[in-house]
PDB file of C-alpha atoms in Angstrom:
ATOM      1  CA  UNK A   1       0.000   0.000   0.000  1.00  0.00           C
ATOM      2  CA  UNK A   2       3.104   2.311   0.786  1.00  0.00           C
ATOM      3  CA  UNK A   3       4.502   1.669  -2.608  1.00  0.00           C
ATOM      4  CA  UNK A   4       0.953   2.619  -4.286  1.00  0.00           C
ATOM      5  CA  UNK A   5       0.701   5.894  -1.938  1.00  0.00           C
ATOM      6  CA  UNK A   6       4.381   7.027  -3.282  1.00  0.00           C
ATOM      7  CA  UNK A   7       3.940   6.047  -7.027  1.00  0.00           C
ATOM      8  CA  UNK A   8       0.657   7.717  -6.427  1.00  0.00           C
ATOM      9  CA  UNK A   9       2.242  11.126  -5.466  1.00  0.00           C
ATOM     10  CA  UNK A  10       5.340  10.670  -7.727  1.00  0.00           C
ATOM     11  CA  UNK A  11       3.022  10.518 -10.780  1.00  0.00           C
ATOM     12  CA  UNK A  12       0.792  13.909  -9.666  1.00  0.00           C
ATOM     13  CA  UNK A  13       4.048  15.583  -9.272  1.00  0.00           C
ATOM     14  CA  UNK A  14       5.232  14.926 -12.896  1.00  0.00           C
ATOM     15  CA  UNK A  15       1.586  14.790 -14.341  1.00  0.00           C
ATOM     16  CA  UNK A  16       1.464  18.475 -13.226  1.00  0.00           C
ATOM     17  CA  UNK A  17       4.570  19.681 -14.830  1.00  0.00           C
ATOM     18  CA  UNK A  18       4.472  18.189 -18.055  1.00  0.00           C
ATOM     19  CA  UNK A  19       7.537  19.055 -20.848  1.00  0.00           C
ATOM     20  CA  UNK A  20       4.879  19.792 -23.166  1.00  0.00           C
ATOM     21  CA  UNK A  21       2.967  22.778 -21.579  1.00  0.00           C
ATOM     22  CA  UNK A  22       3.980  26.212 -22.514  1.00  0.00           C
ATOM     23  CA  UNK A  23       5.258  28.089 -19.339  1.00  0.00           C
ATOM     24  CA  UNK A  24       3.182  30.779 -18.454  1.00  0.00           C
ATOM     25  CA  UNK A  25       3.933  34.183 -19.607  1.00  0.00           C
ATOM     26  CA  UNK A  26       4.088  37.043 -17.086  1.00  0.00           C
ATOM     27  CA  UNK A  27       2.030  40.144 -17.900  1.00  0.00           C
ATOM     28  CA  UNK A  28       3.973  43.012 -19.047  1.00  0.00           C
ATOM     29  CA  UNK A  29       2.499  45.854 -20.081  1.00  0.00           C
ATOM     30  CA  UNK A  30       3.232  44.964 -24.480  1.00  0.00           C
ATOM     31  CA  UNK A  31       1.205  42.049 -23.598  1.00  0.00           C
ATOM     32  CA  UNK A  32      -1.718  43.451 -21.780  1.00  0.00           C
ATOM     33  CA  UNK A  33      -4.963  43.001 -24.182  1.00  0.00           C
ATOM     34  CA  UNK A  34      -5.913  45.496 -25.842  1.00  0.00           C
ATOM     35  CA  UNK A  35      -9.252  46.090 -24.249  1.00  0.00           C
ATOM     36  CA  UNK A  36      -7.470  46.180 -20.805  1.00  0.00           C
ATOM     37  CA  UNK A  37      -5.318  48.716 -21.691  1.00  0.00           C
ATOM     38  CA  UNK A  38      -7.781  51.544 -22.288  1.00  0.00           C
ATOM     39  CA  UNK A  39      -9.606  53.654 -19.142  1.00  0.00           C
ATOM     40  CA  UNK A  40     -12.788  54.989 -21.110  1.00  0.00           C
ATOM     41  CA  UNK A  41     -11.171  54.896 -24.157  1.00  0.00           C
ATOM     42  CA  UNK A  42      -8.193  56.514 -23.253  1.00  0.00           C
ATOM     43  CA  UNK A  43      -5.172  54.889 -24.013  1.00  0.00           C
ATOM     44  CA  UNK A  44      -3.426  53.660 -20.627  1.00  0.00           C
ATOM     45  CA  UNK A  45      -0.057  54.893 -20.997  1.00  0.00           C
ATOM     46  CA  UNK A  46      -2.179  58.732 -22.037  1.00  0.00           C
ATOM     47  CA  UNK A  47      -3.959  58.209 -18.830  1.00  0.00           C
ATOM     48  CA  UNK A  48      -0.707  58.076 -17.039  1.00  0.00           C
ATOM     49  CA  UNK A  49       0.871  61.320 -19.153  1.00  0.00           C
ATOM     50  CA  UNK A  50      -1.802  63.114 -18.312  1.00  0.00           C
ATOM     51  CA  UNK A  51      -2.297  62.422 -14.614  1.00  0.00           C
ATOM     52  CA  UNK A  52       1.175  63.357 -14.643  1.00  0.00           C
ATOM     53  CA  UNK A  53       0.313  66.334 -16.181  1.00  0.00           C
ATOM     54  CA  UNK A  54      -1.978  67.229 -13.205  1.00  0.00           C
ATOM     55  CA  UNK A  55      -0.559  66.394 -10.312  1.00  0.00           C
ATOM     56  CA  UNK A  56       2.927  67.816 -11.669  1.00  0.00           C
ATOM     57  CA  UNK A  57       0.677  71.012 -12.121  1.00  0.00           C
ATOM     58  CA  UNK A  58      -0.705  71.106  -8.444  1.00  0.00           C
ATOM     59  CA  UNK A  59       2.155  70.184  -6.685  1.00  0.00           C
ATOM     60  CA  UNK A  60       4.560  73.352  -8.327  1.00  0.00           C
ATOM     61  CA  UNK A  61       1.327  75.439  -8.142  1.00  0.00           C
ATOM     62  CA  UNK A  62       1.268  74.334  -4.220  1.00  0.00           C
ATOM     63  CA  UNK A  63       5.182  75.237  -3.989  1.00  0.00           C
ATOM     64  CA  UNK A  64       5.169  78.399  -5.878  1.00  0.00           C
ATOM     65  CA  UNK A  65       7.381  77.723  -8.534  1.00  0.00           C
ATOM     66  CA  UNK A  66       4.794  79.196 -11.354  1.00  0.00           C
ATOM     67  CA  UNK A  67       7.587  78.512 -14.609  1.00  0.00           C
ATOM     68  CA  UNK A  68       7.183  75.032 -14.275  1.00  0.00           C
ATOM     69  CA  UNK A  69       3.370  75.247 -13.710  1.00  0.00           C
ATOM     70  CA  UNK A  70       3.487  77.040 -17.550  1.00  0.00           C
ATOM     71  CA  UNK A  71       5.437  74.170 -18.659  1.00  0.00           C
ATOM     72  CA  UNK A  72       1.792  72.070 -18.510  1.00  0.00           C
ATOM     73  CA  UNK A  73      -0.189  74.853 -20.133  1.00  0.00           C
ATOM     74  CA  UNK A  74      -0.728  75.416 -23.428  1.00  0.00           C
ATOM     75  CA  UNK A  75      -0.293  78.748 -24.611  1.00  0.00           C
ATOM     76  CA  UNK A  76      -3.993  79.521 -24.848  1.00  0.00           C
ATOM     77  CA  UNK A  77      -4.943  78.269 -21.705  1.00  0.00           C
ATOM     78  CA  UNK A  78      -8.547  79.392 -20.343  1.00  0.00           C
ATOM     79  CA  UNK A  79     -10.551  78.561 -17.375  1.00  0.00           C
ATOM     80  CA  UNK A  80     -12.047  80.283 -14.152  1.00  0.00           C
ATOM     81  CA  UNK A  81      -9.665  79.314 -11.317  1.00  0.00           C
ATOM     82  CA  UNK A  82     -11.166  80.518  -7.770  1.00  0.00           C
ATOM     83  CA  UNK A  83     -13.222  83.204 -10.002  1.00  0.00           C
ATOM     84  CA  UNK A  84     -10.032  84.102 -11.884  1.00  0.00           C
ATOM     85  CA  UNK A  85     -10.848  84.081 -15.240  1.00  0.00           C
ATOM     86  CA  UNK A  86      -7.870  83.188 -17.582  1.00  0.00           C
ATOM     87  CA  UNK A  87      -7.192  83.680 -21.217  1.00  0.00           C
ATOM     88  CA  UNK A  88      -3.596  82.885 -22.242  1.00  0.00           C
ATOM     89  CA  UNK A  89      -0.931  81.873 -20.149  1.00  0.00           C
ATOM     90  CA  UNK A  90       0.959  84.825 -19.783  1.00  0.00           C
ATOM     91  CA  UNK A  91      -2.313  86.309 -18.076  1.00  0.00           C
ATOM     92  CA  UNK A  92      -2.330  83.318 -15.685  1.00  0.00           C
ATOM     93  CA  UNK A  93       0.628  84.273 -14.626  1.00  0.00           C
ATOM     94  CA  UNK A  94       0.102  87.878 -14.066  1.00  0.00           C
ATOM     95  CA  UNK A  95      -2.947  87.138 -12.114  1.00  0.00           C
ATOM     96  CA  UNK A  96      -2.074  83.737 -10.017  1.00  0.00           C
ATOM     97  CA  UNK A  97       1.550  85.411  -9.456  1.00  0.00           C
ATOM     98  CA  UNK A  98      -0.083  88.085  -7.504  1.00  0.00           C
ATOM     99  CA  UNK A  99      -1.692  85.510  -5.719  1.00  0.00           C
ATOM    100  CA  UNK A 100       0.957  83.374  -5.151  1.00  0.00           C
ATOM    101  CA  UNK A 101       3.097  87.176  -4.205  1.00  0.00           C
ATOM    102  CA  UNK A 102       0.801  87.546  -1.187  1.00  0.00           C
ATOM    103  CA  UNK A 103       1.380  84.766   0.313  1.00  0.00           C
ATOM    104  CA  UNK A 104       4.699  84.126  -0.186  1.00  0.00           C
ATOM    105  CA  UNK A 105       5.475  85.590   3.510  1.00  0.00           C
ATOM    106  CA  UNK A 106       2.647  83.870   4.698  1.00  0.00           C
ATOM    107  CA  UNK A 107       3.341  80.440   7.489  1.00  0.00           C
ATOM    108  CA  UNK A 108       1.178  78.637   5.408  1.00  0.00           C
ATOM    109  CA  UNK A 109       1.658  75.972   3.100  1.00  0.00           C
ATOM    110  CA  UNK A 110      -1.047  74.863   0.760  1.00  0.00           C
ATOM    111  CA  UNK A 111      -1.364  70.999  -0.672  1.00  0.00           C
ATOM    112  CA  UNK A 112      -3.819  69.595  -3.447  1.00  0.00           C
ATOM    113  CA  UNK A 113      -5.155  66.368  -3.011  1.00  0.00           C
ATOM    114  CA  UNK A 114      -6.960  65.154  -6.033  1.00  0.00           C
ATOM    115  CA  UNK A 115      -9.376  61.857  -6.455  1.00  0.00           C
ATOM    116  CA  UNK A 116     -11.377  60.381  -9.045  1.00  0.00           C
ATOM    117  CA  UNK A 117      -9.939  61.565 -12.228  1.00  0.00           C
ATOM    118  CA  UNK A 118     -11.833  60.452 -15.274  1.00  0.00           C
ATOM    119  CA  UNK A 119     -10.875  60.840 -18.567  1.00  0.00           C
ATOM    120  CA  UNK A 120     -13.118  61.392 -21.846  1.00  0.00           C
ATOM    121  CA  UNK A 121     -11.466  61.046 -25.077  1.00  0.00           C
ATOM    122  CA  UNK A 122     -12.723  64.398 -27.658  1.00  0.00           C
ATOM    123  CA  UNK A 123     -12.016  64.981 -31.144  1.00  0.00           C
ATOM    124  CA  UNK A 124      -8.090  66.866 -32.096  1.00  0.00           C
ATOM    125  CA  UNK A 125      -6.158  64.496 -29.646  1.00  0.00           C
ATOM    126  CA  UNK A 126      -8.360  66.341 -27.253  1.00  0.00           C
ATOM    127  CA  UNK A 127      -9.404  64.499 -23.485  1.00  0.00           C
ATOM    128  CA  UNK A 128     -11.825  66.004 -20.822  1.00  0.00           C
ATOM    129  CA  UNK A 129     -10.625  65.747 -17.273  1.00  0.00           C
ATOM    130  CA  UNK A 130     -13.365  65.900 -14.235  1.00  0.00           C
ATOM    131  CA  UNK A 131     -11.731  64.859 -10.416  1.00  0.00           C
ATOM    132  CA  UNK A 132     -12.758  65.800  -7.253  1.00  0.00           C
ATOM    133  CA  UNK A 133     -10.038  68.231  -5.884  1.00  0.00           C
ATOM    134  CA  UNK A 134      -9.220  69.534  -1.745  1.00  0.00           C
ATOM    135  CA  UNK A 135      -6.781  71.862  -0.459  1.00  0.00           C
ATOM    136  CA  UNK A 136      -4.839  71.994   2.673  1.00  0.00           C
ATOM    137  CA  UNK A 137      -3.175  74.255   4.111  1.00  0.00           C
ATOM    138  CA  UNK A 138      -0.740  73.421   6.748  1.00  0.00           C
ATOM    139  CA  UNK A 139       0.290  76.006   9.778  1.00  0.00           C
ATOM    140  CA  UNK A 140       4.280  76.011   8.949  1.00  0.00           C
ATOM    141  CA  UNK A 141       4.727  77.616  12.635  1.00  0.00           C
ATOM    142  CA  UNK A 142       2.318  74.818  14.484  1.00  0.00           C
ATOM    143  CA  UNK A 143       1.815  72.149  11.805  1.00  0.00           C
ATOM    144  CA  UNK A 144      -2.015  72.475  12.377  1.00  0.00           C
ATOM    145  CA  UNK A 145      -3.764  71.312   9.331  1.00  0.00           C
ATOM    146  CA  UNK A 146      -6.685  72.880   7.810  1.00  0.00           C
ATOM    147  CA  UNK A 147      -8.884  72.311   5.049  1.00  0.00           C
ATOM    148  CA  UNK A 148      -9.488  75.415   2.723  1.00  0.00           C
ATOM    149  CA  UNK A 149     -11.779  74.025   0.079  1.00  0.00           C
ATOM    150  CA  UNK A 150     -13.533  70.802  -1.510  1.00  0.00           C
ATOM    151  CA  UNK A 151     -14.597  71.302  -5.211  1.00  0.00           C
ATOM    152  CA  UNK A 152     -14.147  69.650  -8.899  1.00  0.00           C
ATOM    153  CA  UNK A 153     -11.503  70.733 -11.081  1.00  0.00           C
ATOM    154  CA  UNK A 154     -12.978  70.334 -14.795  1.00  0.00           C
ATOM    155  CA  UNK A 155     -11.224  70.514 -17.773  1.00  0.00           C
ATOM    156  CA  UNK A 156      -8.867  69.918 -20.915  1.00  0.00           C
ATOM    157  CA  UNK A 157      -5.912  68.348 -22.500  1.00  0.00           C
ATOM    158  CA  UNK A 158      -4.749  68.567 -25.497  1.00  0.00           C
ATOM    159  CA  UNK A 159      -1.862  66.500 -27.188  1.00  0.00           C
ATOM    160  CA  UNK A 160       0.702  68.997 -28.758  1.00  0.00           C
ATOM    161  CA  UNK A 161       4.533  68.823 -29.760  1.00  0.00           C
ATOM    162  CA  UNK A 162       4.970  65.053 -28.299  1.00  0.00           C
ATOM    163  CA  UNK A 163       3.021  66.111 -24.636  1.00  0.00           C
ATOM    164  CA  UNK A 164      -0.193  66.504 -22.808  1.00  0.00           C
ATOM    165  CA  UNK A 165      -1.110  70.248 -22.357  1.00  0.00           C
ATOM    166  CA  UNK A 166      -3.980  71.542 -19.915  1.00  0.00           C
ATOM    167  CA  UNK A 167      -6.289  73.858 -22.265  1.00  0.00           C
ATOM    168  CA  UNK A 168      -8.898  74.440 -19.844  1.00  0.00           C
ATOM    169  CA  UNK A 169      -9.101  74.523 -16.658  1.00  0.00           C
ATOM    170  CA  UNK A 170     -11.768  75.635 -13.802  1.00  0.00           C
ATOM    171  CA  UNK A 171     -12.532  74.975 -10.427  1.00  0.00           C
ATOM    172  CA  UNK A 172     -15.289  74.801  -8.888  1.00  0.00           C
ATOM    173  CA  UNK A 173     -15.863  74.524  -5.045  1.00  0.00           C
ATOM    174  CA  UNK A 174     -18.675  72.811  -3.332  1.00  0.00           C
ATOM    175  CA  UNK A 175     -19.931  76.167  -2.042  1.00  0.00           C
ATOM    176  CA  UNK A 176     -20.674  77.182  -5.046  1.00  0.00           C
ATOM    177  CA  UNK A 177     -22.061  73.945  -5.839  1.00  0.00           C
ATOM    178  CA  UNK A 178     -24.213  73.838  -2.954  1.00  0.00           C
ATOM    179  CA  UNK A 179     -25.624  77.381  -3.862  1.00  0.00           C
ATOM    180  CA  UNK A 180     -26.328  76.392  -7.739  1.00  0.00           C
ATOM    181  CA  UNK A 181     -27.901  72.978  -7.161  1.00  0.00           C
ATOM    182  CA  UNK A 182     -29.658  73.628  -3.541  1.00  0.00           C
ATOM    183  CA  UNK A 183     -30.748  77.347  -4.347  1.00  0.00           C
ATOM    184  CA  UNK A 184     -34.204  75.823  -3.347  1.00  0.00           C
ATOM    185  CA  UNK A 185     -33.706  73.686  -0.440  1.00  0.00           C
ATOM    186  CA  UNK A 186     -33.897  76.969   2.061  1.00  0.00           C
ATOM    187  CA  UNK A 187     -37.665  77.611   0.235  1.00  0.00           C
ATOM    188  CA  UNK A 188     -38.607  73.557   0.410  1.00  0.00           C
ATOM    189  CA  UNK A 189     -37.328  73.306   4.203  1.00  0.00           C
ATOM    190  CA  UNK A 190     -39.503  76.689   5.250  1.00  0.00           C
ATOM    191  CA  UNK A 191     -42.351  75.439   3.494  1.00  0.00           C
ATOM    192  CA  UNK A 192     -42.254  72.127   5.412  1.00  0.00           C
ATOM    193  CA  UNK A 193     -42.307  73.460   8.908  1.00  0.00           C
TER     194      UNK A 193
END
């Protein structure tokens, strides 16, 4: 019975790794399929240019250094950016550089923190951008941490000269949100009591 029990095993053991199976291949990304590698249509490695795009954006715009936040723009850049309205990047700069001049002294530093990014492919090697969007600012004296403003950043990209550019770009914080879409909840809440 012994000797039935070990040619038993021996034979699972070479059943399972027989010379004429292919080896498996491991998934790298040229052999991903091709369904898999697109995010609503949006290629996978363009997803990750432009997310790079973004959060390369936020996190100079957060640490002042305004050149390299032109380096994602594309010269005609437009938008409404904390009710800034923008045309061209050269008056982005004018107006968020005052912005970012004011503050400069300040013991605060500001962070983005952005979630739920979804692309939408357009015509022109053209993709819309929605994500919800917070800021932070931290207390550089205390290290208190306080949260300035929840919104949606909505926008553009558009693929020029070998990169991703941001086009358009607005924010838009929940207050605002709360005001356009629940203008009538103060009027349904009085009429109820």
């Amino acid at each position: 019975m012994y000797k039935l029990a070990v040619l038993f095993a021996l034979a699972c053991i070479f059943s399972c790794n027989a010379p004429n199976q292919e080896p498996t291949k491991p998934v790298v990304a040229d052999t991903i399929a091709s369904g898999a590698a697109y995010t609503n249509k949006v290629r996978f490695k363009d997803k990750q240019l432009i997310e790079h795009v973004i959060y390369g954006f936020c996190e100079n715009f957060d640490n002042g250094k305004l050149d390299v936040c032109l380096e994602y723009m594309d010269d005609s850049i437009r938008g409404t950016i904390d009710n800034i309205q923008l045309r061209g990047k050269e008056n982005w700069k004018a107006k968020i550089g005052a912005l970012l001049e004011s503050t400069k002294n300040s013991h605060y530093q500001p962070r983005h923190i952005l979630t739920n990014m979804q692309l939408f492919p357009l015509e022109n090697d053209t993709v819309s951008v929605s994500m919800y969007g917070s800021c932070f600012w931290t207390d550089l004296v205390t290290g208190q941490i306080q949260l300035m403003s929840i919104g949606n950043y909505k926008g553009k990209l558009v693929f020029k000269d070998g990169q991703w550019l941001i086009t358009v770009l607005n924010t838009l914080p929940d207050s605002r949100l709360v005001k356009y879409y629940y203008k009538d909840v103060t009027v349904d809440s009085a009429r109820a009591m």
